[in-house]
PDB file of C-alpha atoms in Angstrom:
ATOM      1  CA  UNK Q   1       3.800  16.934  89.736  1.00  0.00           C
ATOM      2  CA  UNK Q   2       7.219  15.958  91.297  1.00  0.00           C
ATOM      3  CA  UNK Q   3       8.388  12.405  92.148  1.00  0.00           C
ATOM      4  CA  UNK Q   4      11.576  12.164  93.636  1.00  0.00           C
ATOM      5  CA  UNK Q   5      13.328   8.545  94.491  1.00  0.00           C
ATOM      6  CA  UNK Q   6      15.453   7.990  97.264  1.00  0.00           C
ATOM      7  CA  UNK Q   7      18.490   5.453  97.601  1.00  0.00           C
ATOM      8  CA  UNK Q   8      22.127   4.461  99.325  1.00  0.00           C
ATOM      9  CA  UNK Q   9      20.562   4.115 102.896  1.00  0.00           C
ATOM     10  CA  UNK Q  10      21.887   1.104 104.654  1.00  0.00           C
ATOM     11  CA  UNK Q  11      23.855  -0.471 107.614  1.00  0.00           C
ATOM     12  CA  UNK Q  12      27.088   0.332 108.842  1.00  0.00           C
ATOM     13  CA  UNK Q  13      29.244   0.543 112.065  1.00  0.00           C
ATOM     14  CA  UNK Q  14      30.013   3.766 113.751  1.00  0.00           C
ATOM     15  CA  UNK Q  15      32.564   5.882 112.033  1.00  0.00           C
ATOM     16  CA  UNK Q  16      31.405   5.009 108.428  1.00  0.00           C
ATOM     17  CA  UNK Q  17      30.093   6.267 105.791  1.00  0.00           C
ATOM     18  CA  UNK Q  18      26.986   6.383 103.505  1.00  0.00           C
ATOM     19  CA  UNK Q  19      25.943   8.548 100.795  1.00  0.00           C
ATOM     20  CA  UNK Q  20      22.337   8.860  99.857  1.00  0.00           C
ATOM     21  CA  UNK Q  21      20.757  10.081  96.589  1.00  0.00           C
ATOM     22  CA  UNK Q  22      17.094  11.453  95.684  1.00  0.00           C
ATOM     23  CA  UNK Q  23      16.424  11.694  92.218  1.00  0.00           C
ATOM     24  CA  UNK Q  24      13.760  14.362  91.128  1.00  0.00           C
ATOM     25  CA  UNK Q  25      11.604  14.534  88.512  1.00  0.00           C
ATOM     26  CA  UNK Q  26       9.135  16.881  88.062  1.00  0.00           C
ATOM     27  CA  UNK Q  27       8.703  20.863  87.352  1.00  0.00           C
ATOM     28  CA  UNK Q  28      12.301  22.914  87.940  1.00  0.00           C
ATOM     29  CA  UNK Q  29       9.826  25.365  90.317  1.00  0.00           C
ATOM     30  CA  UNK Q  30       9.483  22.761  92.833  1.00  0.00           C
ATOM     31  CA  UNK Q  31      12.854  21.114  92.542  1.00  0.00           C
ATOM     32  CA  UNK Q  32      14.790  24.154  92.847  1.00  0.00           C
ATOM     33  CA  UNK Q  33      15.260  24.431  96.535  1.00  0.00           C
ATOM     34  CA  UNK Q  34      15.571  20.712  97.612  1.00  0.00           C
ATOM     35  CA  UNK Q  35      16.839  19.220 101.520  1.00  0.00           C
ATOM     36  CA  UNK Q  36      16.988  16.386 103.691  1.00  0.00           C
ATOM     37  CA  UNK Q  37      14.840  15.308 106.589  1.00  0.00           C
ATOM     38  CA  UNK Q  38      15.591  12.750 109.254  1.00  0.00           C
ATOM     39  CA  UNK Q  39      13.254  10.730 111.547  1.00  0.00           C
ATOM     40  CA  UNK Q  40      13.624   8.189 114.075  1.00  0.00           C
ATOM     41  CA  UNK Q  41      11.451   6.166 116.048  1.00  0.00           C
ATOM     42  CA  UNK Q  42       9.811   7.918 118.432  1.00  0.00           C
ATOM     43  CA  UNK Q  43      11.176  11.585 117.776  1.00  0.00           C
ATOM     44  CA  UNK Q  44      10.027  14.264 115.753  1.00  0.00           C
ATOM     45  CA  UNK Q  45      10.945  14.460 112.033  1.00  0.00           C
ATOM     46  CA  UNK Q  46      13.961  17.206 111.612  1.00  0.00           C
ATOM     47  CA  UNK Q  47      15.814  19.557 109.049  1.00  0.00           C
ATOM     48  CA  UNK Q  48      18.736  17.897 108.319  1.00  0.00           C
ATOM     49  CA  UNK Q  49      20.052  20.151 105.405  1.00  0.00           C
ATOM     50  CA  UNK Q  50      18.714  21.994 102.546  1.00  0.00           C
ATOM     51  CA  UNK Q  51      20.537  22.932  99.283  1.00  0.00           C
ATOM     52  CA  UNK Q  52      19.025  25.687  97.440  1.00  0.00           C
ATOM     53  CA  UNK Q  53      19.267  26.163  93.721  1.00  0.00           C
ATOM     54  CA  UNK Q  54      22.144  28.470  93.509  1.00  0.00           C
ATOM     55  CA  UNK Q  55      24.278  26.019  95.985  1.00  0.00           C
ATOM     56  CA  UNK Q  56      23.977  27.782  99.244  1.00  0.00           C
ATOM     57  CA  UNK Q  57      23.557  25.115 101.833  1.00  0.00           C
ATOM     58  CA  UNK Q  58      22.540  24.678 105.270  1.00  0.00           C
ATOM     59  CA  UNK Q  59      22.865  22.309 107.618  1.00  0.00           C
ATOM     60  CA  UNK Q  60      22.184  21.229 111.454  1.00  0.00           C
ATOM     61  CA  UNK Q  61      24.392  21.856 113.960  1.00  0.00           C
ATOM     62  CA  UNK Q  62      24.344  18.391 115.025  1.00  0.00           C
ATOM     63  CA  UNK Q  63      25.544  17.057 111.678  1.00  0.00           C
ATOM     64  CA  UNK Q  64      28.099  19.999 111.012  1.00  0.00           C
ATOM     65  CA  UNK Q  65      31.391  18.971 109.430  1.00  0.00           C
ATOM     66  CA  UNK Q  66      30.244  15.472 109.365  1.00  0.00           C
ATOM     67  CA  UNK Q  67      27.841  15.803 106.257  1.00  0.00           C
ATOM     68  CA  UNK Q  68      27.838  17.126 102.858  1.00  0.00           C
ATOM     69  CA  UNK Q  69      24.862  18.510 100.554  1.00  0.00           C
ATOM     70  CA  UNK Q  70      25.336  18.606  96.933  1.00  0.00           C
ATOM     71  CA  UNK Q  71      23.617  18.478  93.671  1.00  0.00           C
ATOM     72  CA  UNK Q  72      23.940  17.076  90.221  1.00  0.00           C
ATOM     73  CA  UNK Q  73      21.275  18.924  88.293  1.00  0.00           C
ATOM     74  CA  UNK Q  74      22.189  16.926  85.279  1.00  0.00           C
ATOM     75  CA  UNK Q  75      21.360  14.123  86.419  1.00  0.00           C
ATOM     76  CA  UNK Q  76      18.319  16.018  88.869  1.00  0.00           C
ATOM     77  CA  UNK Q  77      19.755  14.321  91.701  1.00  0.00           C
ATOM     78  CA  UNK Q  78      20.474  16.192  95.535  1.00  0.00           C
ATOM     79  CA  UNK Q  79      22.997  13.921  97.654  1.00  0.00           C
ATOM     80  CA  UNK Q  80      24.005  13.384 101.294  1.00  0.00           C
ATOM     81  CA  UNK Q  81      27.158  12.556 101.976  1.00  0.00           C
ATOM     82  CA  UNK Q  82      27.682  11.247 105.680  1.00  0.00           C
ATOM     83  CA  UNK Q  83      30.957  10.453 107.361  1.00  0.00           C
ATOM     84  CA  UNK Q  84      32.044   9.929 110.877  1.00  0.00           C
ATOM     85  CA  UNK Q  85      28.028   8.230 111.402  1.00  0.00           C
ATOM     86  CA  UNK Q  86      27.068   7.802 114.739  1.00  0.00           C
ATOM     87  CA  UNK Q  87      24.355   5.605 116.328  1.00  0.00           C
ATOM     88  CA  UNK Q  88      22.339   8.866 116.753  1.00  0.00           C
ATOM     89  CA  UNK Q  89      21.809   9.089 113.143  1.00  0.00           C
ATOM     90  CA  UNK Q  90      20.216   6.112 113.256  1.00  0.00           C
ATOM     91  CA  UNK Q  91      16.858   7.301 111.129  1.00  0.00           C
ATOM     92  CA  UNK Q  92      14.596   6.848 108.264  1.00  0.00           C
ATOM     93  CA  UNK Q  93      16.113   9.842 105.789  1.00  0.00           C
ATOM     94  CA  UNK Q  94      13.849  11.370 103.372  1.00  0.00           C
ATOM     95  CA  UNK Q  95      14.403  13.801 100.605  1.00  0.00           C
ATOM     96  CA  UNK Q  96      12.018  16.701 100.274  1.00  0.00           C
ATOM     97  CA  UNK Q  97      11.092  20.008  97.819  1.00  0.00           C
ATOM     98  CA  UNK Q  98      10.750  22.922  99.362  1.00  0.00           C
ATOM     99  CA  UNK Q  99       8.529  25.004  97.457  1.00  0.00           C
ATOM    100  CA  UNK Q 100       5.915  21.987  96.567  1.00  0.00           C
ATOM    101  CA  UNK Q 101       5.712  20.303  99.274  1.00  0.00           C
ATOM    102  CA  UNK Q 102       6.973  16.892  97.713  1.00  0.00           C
ATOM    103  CA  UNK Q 103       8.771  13.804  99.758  1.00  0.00           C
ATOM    104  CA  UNK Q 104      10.033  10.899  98.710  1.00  0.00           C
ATOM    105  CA  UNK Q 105       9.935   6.990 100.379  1.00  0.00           C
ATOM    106  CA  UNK Q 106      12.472   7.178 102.764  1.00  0.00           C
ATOM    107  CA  UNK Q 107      15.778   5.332 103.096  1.00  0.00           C
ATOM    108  CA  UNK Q 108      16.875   3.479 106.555  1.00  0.00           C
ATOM    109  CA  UNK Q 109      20.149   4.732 107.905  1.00  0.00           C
ATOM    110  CA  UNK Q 110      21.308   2.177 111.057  1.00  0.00           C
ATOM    111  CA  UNK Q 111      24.644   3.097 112.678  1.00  0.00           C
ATOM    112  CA  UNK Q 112      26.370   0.389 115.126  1.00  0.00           C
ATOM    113  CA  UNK Q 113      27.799   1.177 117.846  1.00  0.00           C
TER     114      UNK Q 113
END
């Protein structure tokens, strides 16, 4: 079983900045491999960025050099770090395993133009 918790979604004006957090509990199997999902109204749900156990990371072009994936596995947390927002990042963000399948609530991201 794996529960993970999402927070740090929120408003702001374009240009800012947000971090969001997922905090995972559960088996280390399913929680080694962890990423984050975007989805906004009307569109498709996409990769955003994954962060695997070893710290390789991965992330979509369209959020290149503007966003950060790390990891605290003391604290069994994966963040997002997002500068430079932009309206199109407006979306509900949602932390995900990889091997088990497991997502968490969501978080609303709204970037002002």
């Amino acid at each position: 079983q794996v529960q993970l918790v999402e927070s740090g979604g929120g408003s702001v004006q374009a240009g800012g900045s947000l971090r969001l957090s997922c905090q995972a509990f559960g088996y280390t199997y399913c929680t080694y491999d962890m990423s984050w999902y975007r989805q906004a109204p009307g569109k498709e749900r996409e990769l955003v960025s994954v962060i695997q156990g070893d710290g390789d990371t991965t992330y979509a072009d369209s959020v290149k050099g503007r966003f950060a994936i790390s990891r605290d596995n003391a604290k069994n947390t994966v963040y997002l770090q997002m500068n430079s927002l932009k309206p199109e990042d407006t979306a509900m963000y949602y932390c995900k395993t990889v091997r088990c399948h497991s997502w968490g609530q969501g978080t609303q991201v709204t970037v002002s133009s």
